[in-house]
PDB file of C-alpha atoms in Angstrom:
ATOM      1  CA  UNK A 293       0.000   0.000   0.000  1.00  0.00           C
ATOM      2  CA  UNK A 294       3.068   2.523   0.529  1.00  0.00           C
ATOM      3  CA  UNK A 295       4.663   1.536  -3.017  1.00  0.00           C
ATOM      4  CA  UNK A 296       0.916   2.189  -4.170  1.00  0.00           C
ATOM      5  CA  UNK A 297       0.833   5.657  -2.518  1.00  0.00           C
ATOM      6  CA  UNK A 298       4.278   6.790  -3.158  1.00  0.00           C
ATOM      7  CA  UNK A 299       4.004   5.984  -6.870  1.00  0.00           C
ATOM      8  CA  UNK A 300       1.081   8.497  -6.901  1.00  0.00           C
ATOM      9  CA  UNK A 301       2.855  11.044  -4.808  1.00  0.00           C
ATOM     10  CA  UNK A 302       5.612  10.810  -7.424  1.00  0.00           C
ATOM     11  CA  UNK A 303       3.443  10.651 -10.496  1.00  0.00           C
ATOM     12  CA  UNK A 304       1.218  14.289  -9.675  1.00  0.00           C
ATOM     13  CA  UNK A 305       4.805  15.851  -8.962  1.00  0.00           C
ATOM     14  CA  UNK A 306       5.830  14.665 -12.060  1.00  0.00           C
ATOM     15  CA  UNK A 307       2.501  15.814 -14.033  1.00  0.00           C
ATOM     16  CA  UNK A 308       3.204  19.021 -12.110  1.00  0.00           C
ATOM     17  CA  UNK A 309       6.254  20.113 -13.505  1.00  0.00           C
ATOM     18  CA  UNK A 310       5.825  19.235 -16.654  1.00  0.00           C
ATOM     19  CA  UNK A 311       2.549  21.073 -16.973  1.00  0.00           C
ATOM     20  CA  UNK A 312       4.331  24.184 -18.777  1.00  0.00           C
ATOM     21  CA  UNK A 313       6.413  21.709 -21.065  1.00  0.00           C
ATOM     22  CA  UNK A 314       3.224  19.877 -22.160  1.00  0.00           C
ATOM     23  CA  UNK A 315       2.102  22.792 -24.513  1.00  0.00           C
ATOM     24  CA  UNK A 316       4.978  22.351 -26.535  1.00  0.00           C
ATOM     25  CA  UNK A 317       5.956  19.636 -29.149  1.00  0.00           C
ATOM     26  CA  UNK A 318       9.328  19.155 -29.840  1.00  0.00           C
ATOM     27  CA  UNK A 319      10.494  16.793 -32.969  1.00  0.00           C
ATOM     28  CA  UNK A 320      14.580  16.430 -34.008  1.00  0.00           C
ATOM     29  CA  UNK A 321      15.246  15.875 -37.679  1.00  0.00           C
ATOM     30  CA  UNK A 322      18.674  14.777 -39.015  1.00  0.00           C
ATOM     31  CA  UNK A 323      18.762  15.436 -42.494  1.00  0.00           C
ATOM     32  CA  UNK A 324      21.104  13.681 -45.348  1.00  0.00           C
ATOM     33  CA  UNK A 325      20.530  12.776 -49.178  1.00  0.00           C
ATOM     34  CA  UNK A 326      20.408   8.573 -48.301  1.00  0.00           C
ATOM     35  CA  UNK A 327      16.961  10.126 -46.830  1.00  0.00           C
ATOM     36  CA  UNK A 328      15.948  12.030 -49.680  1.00  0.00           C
ATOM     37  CA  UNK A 329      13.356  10.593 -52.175  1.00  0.00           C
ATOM     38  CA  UNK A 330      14.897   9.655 -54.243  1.00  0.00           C
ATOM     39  CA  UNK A 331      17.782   8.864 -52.123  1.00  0.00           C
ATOM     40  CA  UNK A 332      21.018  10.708 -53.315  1.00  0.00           C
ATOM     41  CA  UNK A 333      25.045  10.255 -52.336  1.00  0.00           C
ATOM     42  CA  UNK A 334      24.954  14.045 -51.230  1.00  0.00           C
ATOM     43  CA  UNK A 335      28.176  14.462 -48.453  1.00  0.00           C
ATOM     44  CA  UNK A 336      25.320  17.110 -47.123  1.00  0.00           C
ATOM     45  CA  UNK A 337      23.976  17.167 -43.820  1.00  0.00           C
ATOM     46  CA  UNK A 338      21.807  19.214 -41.612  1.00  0.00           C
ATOM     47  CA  UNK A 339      20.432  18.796 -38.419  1.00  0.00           C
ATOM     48  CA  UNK A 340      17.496  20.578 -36.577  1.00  0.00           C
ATOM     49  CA  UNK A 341      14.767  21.427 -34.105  1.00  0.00           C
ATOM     50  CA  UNK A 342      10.765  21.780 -34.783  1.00  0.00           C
ATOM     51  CA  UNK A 343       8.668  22.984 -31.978  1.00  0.00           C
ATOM     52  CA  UNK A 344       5.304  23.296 -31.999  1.00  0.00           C
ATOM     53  CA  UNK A 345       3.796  25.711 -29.685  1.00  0.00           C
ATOM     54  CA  UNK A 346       0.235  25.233 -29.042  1.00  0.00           C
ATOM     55  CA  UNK A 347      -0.775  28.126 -26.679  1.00  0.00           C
ATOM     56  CA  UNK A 348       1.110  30.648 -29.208  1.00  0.00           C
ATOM     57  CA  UNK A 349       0.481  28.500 -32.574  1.00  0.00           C
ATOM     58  CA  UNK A 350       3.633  28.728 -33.692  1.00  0.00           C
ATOM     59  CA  UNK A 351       6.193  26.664 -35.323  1.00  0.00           C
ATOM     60  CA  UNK A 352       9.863  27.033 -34.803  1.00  0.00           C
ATOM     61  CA  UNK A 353      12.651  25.817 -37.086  1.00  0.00           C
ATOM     62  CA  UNK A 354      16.284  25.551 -35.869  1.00  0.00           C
ATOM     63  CA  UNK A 355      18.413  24.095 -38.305  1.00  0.00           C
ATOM     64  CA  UNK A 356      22.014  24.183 -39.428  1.00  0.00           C
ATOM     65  CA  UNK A 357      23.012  22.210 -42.347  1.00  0.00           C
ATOM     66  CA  UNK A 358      26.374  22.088 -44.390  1.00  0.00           C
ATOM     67  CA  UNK A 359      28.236  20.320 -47.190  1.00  0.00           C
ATOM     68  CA  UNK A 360      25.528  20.617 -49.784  1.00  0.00           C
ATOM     69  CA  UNK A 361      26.602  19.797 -53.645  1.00  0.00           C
ATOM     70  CA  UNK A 362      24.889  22.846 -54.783  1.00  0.00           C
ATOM     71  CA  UNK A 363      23.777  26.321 -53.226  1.00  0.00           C
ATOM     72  CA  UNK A 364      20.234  26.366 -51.527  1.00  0.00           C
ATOM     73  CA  UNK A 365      17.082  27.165 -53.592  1.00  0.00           C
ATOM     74  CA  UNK A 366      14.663  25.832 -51.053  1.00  0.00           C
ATOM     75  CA  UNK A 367      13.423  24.575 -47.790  1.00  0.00           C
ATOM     76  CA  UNK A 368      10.126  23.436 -46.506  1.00  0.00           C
ATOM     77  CA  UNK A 369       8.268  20.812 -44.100  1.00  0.00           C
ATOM     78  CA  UNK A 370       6.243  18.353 -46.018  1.00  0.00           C
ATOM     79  CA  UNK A 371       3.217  16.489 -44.811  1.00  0.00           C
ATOM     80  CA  UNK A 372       1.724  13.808 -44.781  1.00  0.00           C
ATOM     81  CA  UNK A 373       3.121  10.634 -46.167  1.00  0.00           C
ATOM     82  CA  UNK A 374       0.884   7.718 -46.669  1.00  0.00           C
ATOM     83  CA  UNK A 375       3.827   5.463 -44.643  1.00  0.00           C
ATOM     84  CA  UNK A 376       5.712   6.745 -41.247  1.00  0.00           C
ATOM     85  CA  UNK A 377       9.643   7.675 -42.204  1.00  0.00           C
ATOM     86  CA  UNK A 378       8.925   7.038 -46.600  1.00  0.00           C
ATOM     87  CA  UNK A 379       7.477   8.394 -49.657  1.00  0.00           C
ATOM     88  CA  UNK A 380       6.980  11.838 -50.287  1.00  0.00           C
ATOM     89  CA  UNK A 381       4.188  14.329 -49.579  1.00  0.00           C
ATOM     90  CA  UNK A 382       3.146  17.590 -50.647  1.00  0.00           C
ATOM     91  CA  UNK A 383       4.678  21.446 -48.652  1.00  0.00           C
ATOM     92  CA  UNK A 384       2.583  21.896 -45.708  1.00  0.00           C
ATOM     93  CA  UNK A 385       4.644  24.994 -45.131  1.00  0.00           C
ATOM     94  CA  UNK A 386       4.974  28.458 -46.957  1.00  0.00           C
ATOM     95  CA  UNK A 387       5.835  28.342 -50.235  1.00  0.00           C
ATOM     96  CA  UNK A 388       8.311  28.612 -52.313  1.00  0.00           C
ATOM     97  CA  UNK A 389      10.281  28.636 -48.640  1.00  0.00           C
ATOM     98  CA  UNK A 390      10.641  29.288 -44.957  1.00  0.00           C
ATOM     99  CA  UNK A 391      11.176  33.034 -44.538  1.00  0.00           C
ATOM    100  CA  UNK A 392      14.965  33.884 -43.956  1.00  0.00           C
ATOM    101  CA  UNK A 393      16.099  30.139 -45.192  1.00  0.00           C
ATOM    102  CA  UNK A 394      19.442  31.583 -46.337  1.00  0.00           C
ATOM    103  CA  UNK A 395      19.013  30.701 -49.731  1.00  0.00           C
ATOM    104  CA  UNK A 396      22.309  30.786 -52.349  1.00  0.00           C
ATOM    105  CA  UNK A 397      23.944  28.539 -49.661  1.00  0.00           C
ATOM    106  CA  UNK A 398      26.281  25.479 -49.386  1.00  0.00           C
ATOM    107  CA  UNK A 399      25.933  25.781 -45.403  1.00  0.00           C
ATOM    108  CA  UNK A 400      24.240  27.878 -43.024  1.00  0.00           C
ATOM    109  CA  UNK A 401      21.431  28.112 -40.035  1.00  0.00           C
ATOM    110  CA  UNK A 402      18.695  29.352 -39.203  1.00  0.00           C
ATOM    111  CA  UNK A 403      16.683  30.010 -36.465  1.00  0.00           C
ATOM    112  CA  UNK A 404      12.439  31.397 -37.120  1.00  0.00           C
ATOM    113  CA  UNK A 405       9.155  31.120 -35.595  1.00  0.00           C
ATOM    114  CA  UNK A 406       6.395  30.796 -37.999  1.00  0.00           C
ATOM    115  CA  UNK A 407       2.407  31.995 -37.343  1.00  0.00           C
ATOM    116  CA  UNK A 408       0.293  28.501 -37.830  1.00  0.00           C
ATOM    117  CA  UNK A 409      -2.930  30.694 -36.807  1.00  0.00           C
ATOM    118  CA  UNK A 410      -2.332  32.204 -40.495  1.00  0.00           C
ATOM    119  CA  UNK A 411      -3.012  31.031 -43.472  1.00  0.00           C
ATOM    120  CA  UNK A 412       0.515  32.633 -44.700  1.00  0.00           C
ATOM    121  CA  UNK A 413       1.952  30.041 -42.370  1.00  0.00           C
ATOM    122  CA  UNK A 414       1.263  27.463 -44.753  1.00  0.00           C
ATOM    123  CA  UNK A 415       1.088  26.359 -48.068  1.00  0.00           C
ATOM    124  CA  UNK A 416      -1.841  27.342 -49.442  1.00  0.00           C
ATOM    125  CA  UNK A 417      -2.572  24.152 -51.795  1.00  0.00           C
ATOM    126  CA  UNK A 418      -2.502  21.979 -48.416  1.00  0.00           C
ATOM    127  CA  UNK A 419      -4.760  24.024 -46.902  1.00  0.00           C
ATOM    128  CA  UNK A 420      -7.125  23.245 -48.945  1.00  0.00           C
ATOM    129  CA  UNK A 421      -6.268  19.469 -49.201  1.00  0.00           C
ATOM    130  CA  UNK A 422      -6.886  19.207 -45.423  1.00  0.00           C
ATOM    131  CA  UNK A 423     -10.293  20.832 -44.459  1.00  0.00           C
ATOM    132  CA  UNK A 424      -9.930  24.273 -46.622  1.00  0.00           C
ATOM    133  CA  UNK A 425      -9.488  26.211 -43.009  1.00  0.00           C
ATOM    134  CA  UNK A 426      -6.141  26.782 -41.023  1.00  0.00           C
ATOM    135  CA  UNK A 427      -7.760  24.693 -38.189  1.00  0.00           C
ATOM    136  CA  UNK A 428      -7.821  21.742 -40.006  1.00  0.00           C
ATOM    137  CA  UNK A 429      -4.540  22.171 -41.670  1.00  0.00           C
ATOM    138  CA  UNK A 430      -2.572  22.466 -38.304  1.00  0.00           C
ATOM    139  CA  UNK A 431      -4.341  19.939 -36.968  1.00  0.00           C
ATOM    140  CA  UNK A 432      -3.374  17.632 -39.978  1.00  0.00           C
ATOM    141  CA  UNK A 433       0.160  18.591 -39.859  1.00  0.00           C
ATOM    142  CA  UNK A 434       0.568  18.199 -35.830  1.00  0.00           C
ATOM    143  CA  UNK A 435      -1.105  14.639 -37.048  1.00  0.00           C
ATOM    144  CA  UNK A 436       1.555  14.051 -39.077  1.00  0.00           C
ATOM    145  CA  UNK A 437       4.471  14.967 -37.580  1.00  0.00           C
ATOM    146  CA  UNK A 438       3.070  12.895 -34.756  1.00  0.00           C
ATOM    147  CA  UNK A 439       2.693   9.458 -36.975  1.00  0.00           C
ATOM    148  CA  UNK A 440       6.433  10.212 -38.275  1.00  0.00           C
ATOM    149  CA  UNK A 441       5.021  11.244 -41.519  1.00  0.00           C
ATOM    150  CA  UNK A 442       6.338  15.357 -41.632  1.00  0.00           C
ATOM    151  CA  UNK A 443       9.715  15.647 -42.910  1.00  0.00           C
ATOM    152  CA  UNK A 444      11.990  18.503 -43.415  1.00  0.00           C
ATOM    153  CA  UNK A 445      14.246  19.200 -46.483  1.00  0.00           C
ATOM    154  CA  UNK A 446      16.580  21.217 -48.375  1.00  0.00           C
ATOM    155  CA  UNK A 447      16.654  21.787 -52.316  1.00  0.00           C
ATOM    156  CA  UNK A 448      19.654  22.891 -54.352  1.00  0.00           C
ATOM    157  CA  UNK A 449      20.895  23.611 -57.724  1.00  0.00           C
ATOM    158  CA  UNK A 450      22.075  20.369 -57.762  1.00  0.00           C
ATOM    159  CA  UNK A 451      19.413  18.461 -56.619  1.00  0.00           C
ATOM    160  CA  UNK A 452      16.120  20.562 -57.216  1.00  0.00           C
ATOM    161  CA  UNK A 453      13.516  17.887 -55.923  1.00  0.00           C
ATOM    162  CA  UNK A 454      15.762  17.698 -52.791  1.00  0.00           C
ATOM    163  CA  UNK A 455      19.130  17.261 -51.554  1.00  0.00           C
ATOM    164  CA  UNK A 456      18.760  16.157 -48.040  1.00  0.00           C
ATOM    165  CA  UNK A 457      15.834  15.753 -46.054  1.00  0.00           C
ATOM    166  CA  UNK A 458      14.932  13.741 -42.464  1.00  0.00           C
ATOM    167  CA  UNK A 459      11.813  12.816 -40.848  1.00  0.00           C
ATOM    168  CA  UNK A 460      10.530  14.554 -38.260  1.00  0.00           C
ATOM    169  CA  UNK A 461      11.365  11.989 -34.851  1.00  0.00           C
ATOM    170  CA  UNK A 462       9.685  13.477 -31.414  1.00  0.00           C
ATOM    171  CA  UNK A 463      11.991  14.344 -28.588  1.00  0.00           C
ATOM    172  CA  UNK A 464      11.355  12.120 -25.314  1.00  0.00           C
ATOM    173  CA  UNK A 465      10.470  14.331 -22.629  1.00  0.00           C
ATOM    174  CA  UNK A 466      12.733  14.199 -19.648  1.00  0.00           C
ATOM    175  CA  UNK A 467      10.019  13.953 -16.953  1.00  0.00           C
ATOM    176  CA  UNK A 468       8.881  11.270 -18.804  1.00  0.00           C
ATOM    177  CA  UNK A 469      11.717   9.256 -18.504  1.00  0.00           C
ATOM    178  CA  UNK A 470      12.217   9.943 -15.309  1.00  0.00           C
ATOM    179  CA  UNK A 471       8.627   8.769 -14.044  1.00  0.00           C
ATOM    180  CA  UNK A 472       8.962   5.389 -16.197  1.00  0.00           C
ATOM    181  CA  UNK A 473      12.512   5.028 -14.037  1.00  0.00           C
ATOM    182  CA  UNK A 474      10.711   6.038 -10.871  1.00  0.00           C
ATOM    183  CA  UNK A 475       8.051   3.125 -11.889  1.00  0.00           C
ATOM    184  CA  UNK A 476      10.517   0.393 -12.697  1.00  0.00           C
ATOM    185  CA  UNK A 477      12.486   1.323  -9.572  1.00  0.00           C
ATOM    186  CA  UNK A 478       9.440   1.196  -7.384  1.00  0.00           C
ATOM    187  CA  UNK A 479       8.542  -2.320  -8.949  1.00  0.00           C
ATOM    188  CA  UNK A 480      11.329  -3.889  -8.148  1.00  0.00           C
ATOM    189  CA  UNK A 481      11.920  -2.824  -5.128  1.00  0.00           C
ATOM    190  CA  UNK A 482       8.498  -3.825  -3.700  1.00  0.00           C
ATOM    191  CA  UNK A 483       9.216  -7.453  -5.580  1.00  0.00           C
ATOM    192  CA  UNK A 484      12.487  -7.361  -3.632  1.00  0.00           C
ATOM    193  CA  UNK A 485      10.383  -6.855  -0.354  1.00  0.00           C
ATOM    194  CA  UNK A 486       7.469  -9.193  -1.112  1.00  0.00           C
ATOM    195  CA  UNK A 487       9.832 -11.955  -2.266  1.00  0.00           C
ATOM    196  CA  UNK A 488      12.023 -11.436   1.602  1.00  0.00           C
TER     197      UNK A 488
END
């Protein structure tokens, strides 16, 4: 009855603090041209952070990326794949870029925070595939990214349908990990105690 009660002390502190963290989705995305679609021998890479902010409705982009073939023409999230992690998909993002993408570029960064309450948040064509309202559109791309079907990439010179790209993979959160430790711990020791 004390492992019982613990465990629940320890599980609302947990929910506690991570109250303000639960707004936010945060997704990695490690981009290369063996990921592109068609995959490509690019020595490019990139690597990045998407966070979705749902009390603001924002999306921001961090992302650094660096021995491209070509300079930059490019860069966009795409949405939604018919498979987690393949295929391709259609910009759910503003076209024909992100806003400040350095563009001309072999390497670079960036670092923006786009308006999803906006229609110029998105492309406009997958708006309209998904529910013809921005409502319906963010919540088909927070689907997607959330099924591993949103991926990032970067188009060139080079390669114009896409030099390097990466899925979008959600980051674990912390107190997360630390509650499923908490558990485990907790389970064994009251096996320990029941078994003496």
């Amino acid at each position: 009855m004390k492992s019982i009660m613990l465990l629940l002390a320890l599980l609302s502190v947990s929910l506690t603090s991570t109250g303000a963290a639960a707004h936010e989705l945060i997704y990695t995305v490690d981009l290369s041209g063996p990921n592109e679609a068609p995959a490509n021998s690019s020595p490019g890479t990139g690597k990045g952070l998407v966070t979705f902010d749902l009390d603001l409705v924002t999306m921001r982009v961090q992302l650094s990326f660096s021995g491209l073939t070509g300079n930059t023409t490019a860069s966009h999230l795409h949405c939604c794949t018919s498979l987690a992690g393949i295929g391709t998909a259609g910009v759910a993002s503003e076209t024909p870029s992100f806003s400040l993408f350095p563009l001309g570029k072999a390497s670079g960064s960036m670092d923006q925070t786009y308006d999803l309450s906006q229609q110029f948040g998105y492309n406009s064509a997958f708006i309209f595939n998904h529910g013809q309202n921005v409502s319906s559109a963010l919540n088909a791309l927070l689907a997607g990214a959330a099924e591993g079907k949103a991926y990032l990439n970067i188009h060139t010179e080079a390669f114009l349908g896409g030099e390097i790209r990466g899925f979008l993979q959600p980051v674990p959160v912390p107190a997360a990990i630390w509650l499923f430790a908490s558990v485990v711990g907790l389970f064994s020791l009251s096996r320990r105690r029941n078994q003496a």
